[in-house]
CSV table of C-alpha atoms and ligand atoms in Angstrom, one decimal:
chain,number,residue,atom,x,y,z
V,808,UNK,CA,166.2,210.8,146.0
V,809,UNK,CA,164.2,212.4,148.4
V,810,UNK,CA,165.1,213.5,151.9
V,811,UNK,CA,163.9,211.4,154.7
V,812,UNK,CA,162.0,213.2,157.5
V,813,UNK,CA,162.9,211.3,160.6
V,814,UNK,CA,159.8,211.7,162.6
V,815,UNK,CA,161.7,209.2,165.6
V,816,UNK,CA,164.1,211.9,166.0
V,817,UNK,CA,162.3,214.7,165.6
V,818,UNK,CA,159.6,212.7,168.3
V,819,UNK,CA,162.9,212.7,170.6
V,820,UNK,CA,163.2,216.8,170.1
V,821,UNK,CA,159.5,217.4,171.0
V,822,UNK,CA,159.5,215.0,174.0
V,823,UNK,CA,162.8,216.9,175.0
V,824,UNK,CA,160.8,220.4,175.0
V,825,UNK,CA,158.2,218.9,176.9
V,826,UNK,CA,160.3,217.0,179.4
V,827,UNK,CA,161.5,220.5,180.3
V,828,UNK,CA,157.9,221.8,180.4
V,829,UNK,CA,157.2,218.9,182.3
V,830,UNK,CA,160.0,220.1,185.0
V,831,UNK,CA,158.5,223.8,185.2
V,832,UNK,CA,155.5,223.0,186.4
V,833,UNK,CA,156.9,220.3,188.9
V,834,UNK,CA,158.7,222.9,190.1
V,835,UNK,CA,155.8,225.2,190.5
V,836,UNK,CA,153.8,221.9,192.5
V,837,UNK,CA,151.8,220.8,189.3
V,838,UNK,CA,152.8,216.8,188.1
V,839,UNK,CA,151.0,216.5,184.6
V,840,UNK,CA,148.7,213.5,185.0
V,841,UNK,CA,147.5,211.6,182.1
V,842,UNK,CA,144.8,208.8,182.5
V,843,UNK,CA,144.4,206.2,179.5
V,844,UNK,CA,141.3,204.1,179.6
V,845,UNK,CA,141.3,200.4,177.7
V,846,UNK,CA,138.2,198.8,177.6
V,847,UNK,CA,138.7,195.1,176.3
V,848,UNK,CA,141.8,193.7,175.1
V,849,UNK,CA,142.0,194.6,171.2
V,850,UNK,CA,145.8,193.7,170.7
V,851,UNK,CA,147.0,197.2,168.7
V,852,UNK,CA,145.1,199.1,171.4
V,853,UNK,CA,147.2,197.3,174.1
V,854,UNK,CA,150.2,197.9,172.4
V,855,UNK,CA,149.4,201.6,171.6
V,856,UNK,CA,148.3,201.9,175.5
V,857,UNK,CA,151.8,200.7,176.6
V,858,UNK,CA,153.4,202.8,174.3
V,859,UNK,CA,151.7,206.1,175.2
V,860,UNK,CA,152.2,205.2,178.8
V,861,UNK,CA,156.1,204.6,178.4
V,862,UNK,CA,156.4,207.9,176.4
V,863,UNK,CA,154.6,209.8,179.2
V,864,UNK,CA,156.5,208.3,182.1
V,865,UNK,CA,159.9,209.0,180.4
V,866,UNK,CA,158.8,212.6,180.4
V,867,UNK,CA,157.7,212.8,184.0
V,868,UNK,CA,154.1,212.8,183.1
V,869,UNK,CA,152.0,210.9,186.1
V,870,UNK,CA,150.5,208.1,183.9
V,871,UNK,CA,147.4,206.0,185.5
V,872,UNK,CA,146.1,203.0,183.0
V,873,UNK,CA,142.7,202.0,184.1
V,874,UNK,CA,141.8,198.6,182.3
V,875,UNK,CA,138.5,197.9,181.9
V,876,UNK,CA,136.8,194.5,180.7
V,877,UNK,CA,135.1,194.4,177.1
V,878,UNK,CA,131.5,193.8,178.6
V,879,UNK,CA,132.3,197.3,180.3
V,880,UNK,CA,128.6,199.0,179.8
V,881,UNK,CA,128.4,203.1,178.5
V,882,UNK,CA,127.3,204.0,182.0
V,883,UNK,CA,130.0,202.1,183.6
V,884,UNK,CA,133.0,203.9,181.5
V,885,UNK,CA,131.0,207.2,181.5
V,886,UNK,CA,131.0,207.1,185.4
V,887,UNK,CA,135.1,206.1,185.3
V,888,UNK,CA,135.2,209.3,182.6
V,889,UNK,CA,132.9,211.6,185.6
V,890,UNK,CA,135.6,210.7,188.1
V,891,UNK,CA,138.5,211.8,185.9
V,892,UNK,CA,136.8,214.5,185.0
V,893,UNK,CA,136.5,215.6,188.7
V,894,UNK,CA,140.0,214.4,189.8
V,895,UNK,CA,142.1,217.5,190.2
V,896,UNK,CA,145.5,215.6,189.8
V,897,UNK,CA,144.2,214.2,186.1
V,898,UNK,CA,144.8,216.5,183.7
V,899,UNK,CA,144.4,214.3,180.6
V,900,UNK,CA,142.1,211.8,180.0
V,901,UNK,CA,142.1,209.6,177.1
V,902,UNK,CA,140.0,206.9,175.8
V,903,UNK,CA,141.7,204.6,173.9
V,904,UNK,CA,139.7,204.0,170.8
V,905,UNK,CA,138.2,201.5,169.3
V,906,UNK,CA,135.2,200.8,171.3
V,907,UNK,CA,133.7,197.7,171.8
V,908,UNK,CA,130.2,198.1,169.6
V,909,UNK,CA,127.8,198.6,172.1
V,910,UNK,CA,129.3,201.8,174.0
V,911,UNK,CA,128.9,204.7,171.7
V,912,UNK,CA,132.3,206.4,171.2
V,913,UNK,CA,130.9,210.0,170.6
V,914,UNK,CA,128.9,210.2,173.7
V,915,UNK,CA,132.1,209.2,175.3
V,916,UNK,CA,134.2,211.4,174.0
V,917,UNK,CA,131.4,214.3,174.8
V,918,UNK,CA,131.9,213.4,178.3
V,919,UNK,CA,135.2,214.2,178.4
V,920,UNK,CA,135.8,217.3,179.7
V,921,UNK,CA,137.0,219.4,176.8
V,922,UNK,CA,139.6,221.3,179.2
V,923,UNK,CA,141.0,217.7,179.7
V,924,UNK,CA,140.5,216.0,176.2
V,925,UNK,CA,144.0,215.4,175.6
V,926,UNK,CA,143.2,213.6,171.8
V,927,UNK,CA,141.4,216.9,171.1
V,928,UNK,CA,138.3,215.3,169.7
V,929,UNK,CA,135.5,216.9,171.6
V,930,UNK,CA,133.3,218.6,169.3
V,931,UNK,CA,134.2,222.1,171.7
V,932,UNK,CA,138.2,221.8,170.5
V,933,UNK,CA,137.2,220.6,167.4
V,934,UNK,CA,135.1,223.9,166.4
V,935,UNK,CA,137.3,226.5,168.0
V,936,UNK,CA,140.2,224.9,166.2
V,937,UNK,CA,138.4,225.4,163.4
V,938,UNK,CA,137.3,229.0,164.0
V,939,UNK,CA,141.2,229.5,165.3
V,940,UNK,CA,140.4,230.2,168.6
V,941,UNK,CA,143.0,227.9,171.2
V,942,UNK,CA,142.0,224.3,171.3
V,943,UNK,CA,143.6,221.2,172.3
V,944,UNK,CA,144.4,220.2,168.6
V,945,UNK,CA,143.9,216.5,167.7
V,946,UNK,CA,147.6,214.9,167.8
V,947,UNK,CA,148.2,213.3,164.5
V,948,UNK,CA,147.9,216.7,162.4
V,949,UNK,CA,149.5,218.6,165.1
V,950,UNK,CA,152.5,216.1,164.5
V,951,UNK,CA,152.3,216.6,161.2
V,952,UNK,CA,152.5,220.6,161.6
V,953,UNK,CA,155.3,219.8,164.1
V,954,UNK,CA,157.1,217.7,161.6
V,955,UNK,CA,156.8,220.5,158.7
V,956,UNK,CA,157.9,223.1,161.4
V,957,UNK,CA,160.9,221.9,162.3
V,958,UNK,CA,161.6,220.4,158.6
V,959,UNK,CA,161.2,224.7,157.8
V,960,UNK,CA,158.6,223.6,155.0
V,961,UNK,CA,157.4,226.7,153.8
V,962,UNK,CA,153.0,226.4,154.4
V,963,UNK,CA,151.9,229.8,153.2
V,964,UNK,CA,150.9,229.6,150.3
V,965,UNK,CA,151.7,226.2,149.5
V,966,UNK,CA,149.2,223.5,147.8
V,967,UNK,CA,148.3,221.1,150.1
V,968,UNK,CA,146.1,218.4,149.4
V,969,UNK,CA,145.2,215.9,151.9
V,970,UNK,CA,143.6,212.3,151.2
V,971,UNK,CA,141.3,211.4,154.3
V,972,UNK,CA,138.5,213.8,155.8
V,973,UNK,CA,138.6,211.5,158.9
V,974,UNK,CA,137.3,213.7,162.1
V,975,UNK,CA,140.5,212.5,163.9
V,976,UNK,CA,143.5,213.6,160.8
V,977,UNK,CA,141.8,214.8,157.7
V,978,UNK,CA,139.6,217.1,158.9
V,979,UNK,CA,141.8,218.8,161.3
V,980,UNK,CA,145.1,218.8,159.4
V,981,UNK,CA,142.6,221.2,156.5
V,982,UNK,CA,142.4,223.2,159.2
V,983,UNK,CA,145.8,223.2,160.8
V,984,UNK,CA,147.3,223.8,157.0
V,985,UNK,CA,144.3,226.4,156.3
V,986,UNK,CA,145.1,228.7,159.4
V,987,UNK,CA,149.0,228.2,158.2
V,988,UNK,CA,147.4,230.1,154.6
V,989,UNK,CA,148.2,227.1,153.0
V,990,UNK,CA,145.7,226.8,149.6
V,991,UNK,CA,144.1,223.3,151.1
V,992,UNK,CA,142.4,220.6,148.7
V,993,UNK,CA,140.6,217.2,150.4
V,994,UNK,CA,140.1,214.3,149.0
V,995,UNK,CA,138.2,211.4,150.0
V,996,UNK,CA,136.4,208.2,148.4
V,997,UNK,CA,134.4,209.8,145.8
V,998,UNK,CA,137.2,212.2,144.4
V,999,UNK,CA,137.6,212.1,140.8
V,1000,UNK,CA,140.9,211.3,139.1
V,1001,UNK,CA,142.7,211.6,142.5
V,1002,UNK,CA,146.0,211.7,141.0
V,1003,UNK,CA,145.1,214.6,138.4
V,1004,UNK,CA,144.7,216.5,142.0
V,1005,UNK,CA,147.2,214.8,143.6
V,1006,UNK,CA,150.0,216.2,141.1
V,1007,UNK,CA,149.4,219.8,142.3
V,1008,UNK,CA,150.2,219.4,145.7
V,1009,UNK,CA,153.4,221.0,146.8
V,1010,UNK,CA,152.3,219.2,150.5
V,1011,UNK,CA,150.6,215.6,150.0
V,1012,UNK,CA,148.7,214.4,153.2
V,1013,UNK,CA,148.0,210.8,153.0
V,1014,UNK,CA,145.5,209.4,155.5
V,1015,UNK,CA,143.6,207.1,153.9
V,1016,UNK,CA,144.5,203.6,155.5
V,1017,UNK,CA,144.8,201.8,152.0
V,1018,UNK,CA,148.5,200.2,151.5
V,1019,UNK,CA,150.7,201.9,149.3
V,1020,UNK,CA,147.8,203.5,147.2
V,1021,UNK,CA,149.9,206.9,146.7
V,1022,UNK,CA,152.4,206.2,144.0
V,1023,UNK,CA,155.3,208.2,142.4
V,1024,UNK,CA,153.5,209.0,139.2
V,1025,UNK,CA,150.4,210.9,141.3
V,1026,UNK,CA,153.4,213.5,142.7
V,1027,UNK,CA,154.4,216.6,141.5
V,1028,UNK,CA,158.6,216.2,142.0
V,1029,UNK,CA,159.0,218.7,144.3
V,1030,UNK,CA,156.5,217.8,146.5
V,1031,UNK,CA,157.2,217.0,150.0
V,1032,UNK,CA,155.3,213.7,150.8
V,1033,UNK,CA,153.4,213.2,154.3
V,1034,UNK,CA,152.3,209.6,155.4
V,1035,UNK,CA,149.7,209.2,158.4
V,1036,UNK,CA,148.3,205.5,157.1
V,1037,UNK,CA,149.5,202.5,158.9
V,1038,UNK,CA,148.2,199.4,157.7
V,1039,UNK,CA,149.3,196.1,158.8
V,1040,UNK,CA,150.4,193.7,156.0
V,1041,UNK,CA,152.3,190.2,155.2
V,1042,UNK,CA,155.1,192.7,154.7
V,1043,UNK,CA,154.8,194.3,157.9
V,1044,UNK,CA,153.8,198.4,158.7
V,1045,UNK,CA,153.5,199.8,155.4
V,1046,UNK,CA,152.0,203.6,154.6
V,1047,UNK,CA,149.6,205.0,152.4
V,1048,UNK,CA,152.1,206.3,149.8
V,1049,UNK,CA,154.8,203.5,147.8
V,1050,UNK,CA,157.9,204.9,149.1
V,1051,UNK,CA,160.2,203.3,146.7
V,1052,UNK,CA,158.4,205.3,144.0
V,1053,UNK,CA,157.5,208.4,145.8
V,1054,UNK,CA,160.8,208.7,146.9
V,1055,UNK,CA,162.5,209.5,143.6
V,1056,UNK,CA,159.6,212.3,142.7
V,1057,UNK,CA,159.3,213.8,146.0
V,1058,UNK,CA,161.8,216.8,147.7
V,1059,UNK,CA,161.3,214.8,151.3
V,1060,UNK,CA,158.8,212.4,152.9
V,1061,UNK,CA,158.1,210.5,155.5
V,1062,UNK,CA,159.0,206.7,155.9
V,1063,UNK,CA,156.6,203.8,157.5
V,1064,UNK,CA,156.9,203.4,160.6
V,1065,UNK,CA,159.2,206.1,162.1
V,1066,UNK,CA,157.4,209.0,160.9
V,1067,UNK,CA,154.4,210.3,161.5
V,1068,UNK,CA,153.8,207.7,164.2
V,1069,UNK,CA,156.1,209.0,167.3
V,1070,UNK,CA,154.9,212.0,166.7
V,1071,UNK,CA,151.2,211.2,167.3
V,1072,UNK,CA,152.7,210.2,170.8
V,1073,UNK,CA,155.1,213.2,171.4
V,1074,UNK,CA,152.0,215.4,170.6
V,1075,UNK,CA,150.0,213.1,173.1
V,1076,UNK,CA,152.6,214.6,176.0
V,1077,UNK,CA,152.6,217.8,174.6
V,1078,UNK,CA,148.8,218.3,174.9
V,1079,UNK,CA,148.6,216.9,178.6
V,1080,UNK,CA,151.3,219.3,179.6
V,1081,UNK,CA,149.5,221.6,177.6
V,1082,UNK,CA,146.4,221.1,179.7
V,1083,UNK,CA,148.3,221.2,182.8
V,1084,UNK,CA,149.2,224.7,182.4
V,1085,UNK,CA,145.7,225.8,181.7
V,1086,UNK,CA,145.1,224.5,185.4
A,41,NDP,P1,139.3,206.7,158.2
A,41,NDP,O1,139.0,205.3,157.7
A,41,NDP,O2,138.5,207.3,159.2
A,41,NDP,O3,139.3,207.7,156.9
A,41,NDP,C1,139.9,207.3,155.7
A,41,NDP,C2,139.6,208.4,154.7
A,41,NDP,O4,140.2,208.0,153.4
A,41,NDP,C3,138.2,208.6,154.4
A,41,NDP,O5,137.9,210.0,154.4
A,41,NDP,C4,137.9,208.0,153.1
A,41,NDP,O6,137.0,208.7,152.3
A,41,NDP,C5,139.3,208.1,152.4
A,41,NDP,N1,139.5,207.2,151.3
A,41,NDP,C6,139.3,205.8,151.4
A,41,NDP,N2,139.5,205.2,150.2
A,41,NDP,C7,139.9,206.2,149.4
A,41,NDP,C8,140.3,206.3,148.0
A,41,NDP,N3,140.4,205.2,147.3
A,41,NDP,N4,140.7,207.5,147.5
A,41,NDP,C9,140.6,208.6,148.3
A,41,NDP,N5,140.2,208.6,149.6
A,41,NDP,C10,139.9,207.5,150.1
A,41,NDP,O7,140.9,206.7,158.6
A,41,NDP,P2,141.7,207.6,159.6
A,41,NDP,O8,141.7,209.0,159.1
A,41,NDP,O9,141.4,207.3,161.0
A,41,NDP,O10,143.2,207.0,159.4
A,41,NDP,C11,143.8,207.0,158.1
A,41,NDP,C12,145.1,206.3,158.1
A,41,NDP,O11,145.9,206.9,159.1
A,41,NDP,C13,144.9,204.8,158.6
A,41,NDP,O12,145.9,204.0,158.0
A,41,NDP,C14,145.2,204.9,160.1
A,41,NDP,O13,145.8,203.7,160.6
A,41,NDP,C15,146.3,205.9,160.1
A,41,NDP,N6,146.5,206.7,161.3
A,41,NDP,C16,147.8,206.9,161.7
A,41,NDP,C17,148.0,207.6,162.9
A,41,NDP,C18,149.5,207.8,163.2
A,41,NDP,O14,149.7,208.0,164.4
A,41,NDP,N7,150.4,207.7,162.3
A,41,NDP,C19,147.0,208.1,163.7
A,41,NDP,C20,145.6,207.9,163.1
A,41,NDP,C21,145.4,207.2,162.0
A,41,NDP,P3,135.4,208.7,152.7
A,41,NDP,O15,135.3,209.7,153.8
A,41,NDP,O16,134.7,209.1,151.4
A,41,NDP,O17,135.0,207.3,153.1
C-alpha cells in the first residue's frame, strides 16, 4: 500500500516557515500585504477567496479583499490593478480567476506588475522561470516541488511525466522538474496510448481535471503518484488519479483533497512574503 503524502500537514510546515518570515520583516517595518480581487460571485471562487484570505491572515500577511460586481468592465478592474500596482504597502496582488467573459484574463494578468504577481503568471515570471533565472513561480507546481522536497523524493534523474500542459501547472511543473534534472515527458489530449507513457514514470503529475482517469494499471509500482485535479462530483472532491487502485501500485501519492490543494495556498503566502523581501 502506498504511503500517503499529507499535503495538510506538510501545508502547516510551510505556513510555519513563512509565519516566521512573516515576523522578520515585521520586525524590520515591512507587513506583507496581499490584495485578492473577486469580480462576480462564482461560488468556488468565493470560497477559494475566503480560504486564501484566512491562510494569509493566520500568518500575519495584511490581507485586503476588494469585491467587485460581475458587470465590472476591463478598464474598471485594470484601473483597481494600476492602484495596487502603485500602492507601496501591497505587495501581492491577485486576481482571482475565472473571469467573467467579457474582461480578457491575459491583459489582466499583464497588468499586474510582475514584481507583485503573487500567482506567477505574468508572461515576465513565466519566461525567466523557464530560462532559470528567479521568478515568482506559479503556486500549484511550486507546491508540488515543496511536497517532493520535503517527502526527500529523489528528482535528478527521475522520469517524470506530467498529464496537463496548462500555462498555470503543466507547463511550469516541466520546468520546475526539468531545472531539478529530472528526464520530463508531457502529456496532453492528443497523446497516444497515455498509459504506455504513463508506466515509465518514476514521478506521475496528474493535472488534467478529468475524475479518476489515472488508474493503477497506467503506474509503474514504484512510482510516486502526484494529484493536482479537483473535480467536483456526486461523490464529492475526487482527483485525477483512482486512488483505490493507484494506491496498491504506487511507492506514495497524494490523496483528494488534502494534498496538493493546501499547498497551492501555503505557496500563495510564501510568494507574497517572497515579494515582500524583494521590496
Ligand atoms: P486545463 O483544463 O487548463 O488543462 C488540462 C490539461 O489536461 C490540458 O493540457 C489537456 O490537454 C489535458 N487533457 C485533457 N484531457 C486529457 C486526456 N484524456 N488525456 C491526456 N491529457 C488530457 O486544467 P488546469 O491545468 O488548470 O487544471 C488541471 C486540474 O488541476 C483541474 O482538475 C483543476 O481543477 C486542478 N487544479 C488544482 C489546483 C490545486 O490547487 N490542487 C490548482 C489548479 C488546478 P490539451 O492541452 O491537449 O487540451
Amino acid at each position: 500500500m502506498a504511503q500517503l503524502i499529507d499535503g495538510r500537514k506538510w501545508a502547516a510546515v510551510s505556513r510555519a516557515e513563512t509565519a516566521q518570515s512573516v515576523a522578520m520583516l515585521v520586525q524590520k517595518g515591512i507587513t506583507p500585504g496581499l490584495a485578492v480581487i473577486l469580480v462576480g460571485d462564482n461560488p468556488a471562487s468565493e470560497s477559494y477567496v475566503r480560504g486564501k484570505e484566512k491562510a494569509a491572515r493566520e500568518v500575519g500577511i495584511t490581507s485586503q479583499l476588494i469585491r467587485l460586481p460581475v458587470e465590472t468592465t476591463e478598464t474598471e478592474l485594470l484601473h483597481w490593478i494600476d492602484l495596487l500596482n502603485r500602492d507601496p504597502l501591497c505587495h501581492g496582488i491577485l486576481v482571482q480567476l475565472p473571469l467573467p467573459d467579457h474582461i480578457a484574463a491575459e491583459r489582466v494578468i499583464e497588468a499586474i506588475s510582475p514584481a507583485k504577481d503573487v500567482d506567477g503568471f505574468h508572461t515576465q515570471n513565466i519566461g525567466a522561470l523557464s530560462v532559470g533565472l528567479p521568478a515568482i513561480v506559479p503556486c500549484t507546481p511550486l507546491g508540488v516541488m515543496k511536497l517532493l522536497a520535503y517527502e526527500s523524493v529523489p528528482i535528478a534523474g527521475a522520469h517524470a511525466v506530467i498529464i496537463g500542459r496548462s500555462n498555470i501547472v503543466g507547463k511550469p511543473m516541466a520546468s520546475l522538474l526539468l531545472a531539478q534534472s529530472a528526464t520530463v515527458t508531457i502529456c496532453h489530449s492528443k497523446t497516444h496510448d497515455l498509459a504506455s507513457i504513463t508506466r515509465q514514470a518514476d514521478i506521475l503529475v496528474a493535472a488534467v481535471g478529468r475524475p479518476k482517469m489515472v488508474t493503477g494499471d497506467m503506474i509503474k509500482p514504484g512510482a510516486v503518484v502526484i494529484d493536482v485535479g479537483i473535480n467536483r462530483t456526486d461523490e464529492g472532491l475526487v482527483g485525477d488519479v483512482d486512488f483505490a487502485s493507484a494506491s496498491t501500485v504506487a511507492a506514495a501519492i497524494t490523496p483528494v483533497p488534502r494534498g496538493v490543494g493546501p499547498m497551492t495556498i501555503a505557496m500563495l503566502l510564501h510568494n507574497t512574503v517572497t515579494a515582500a523581501l524583494r521590496t
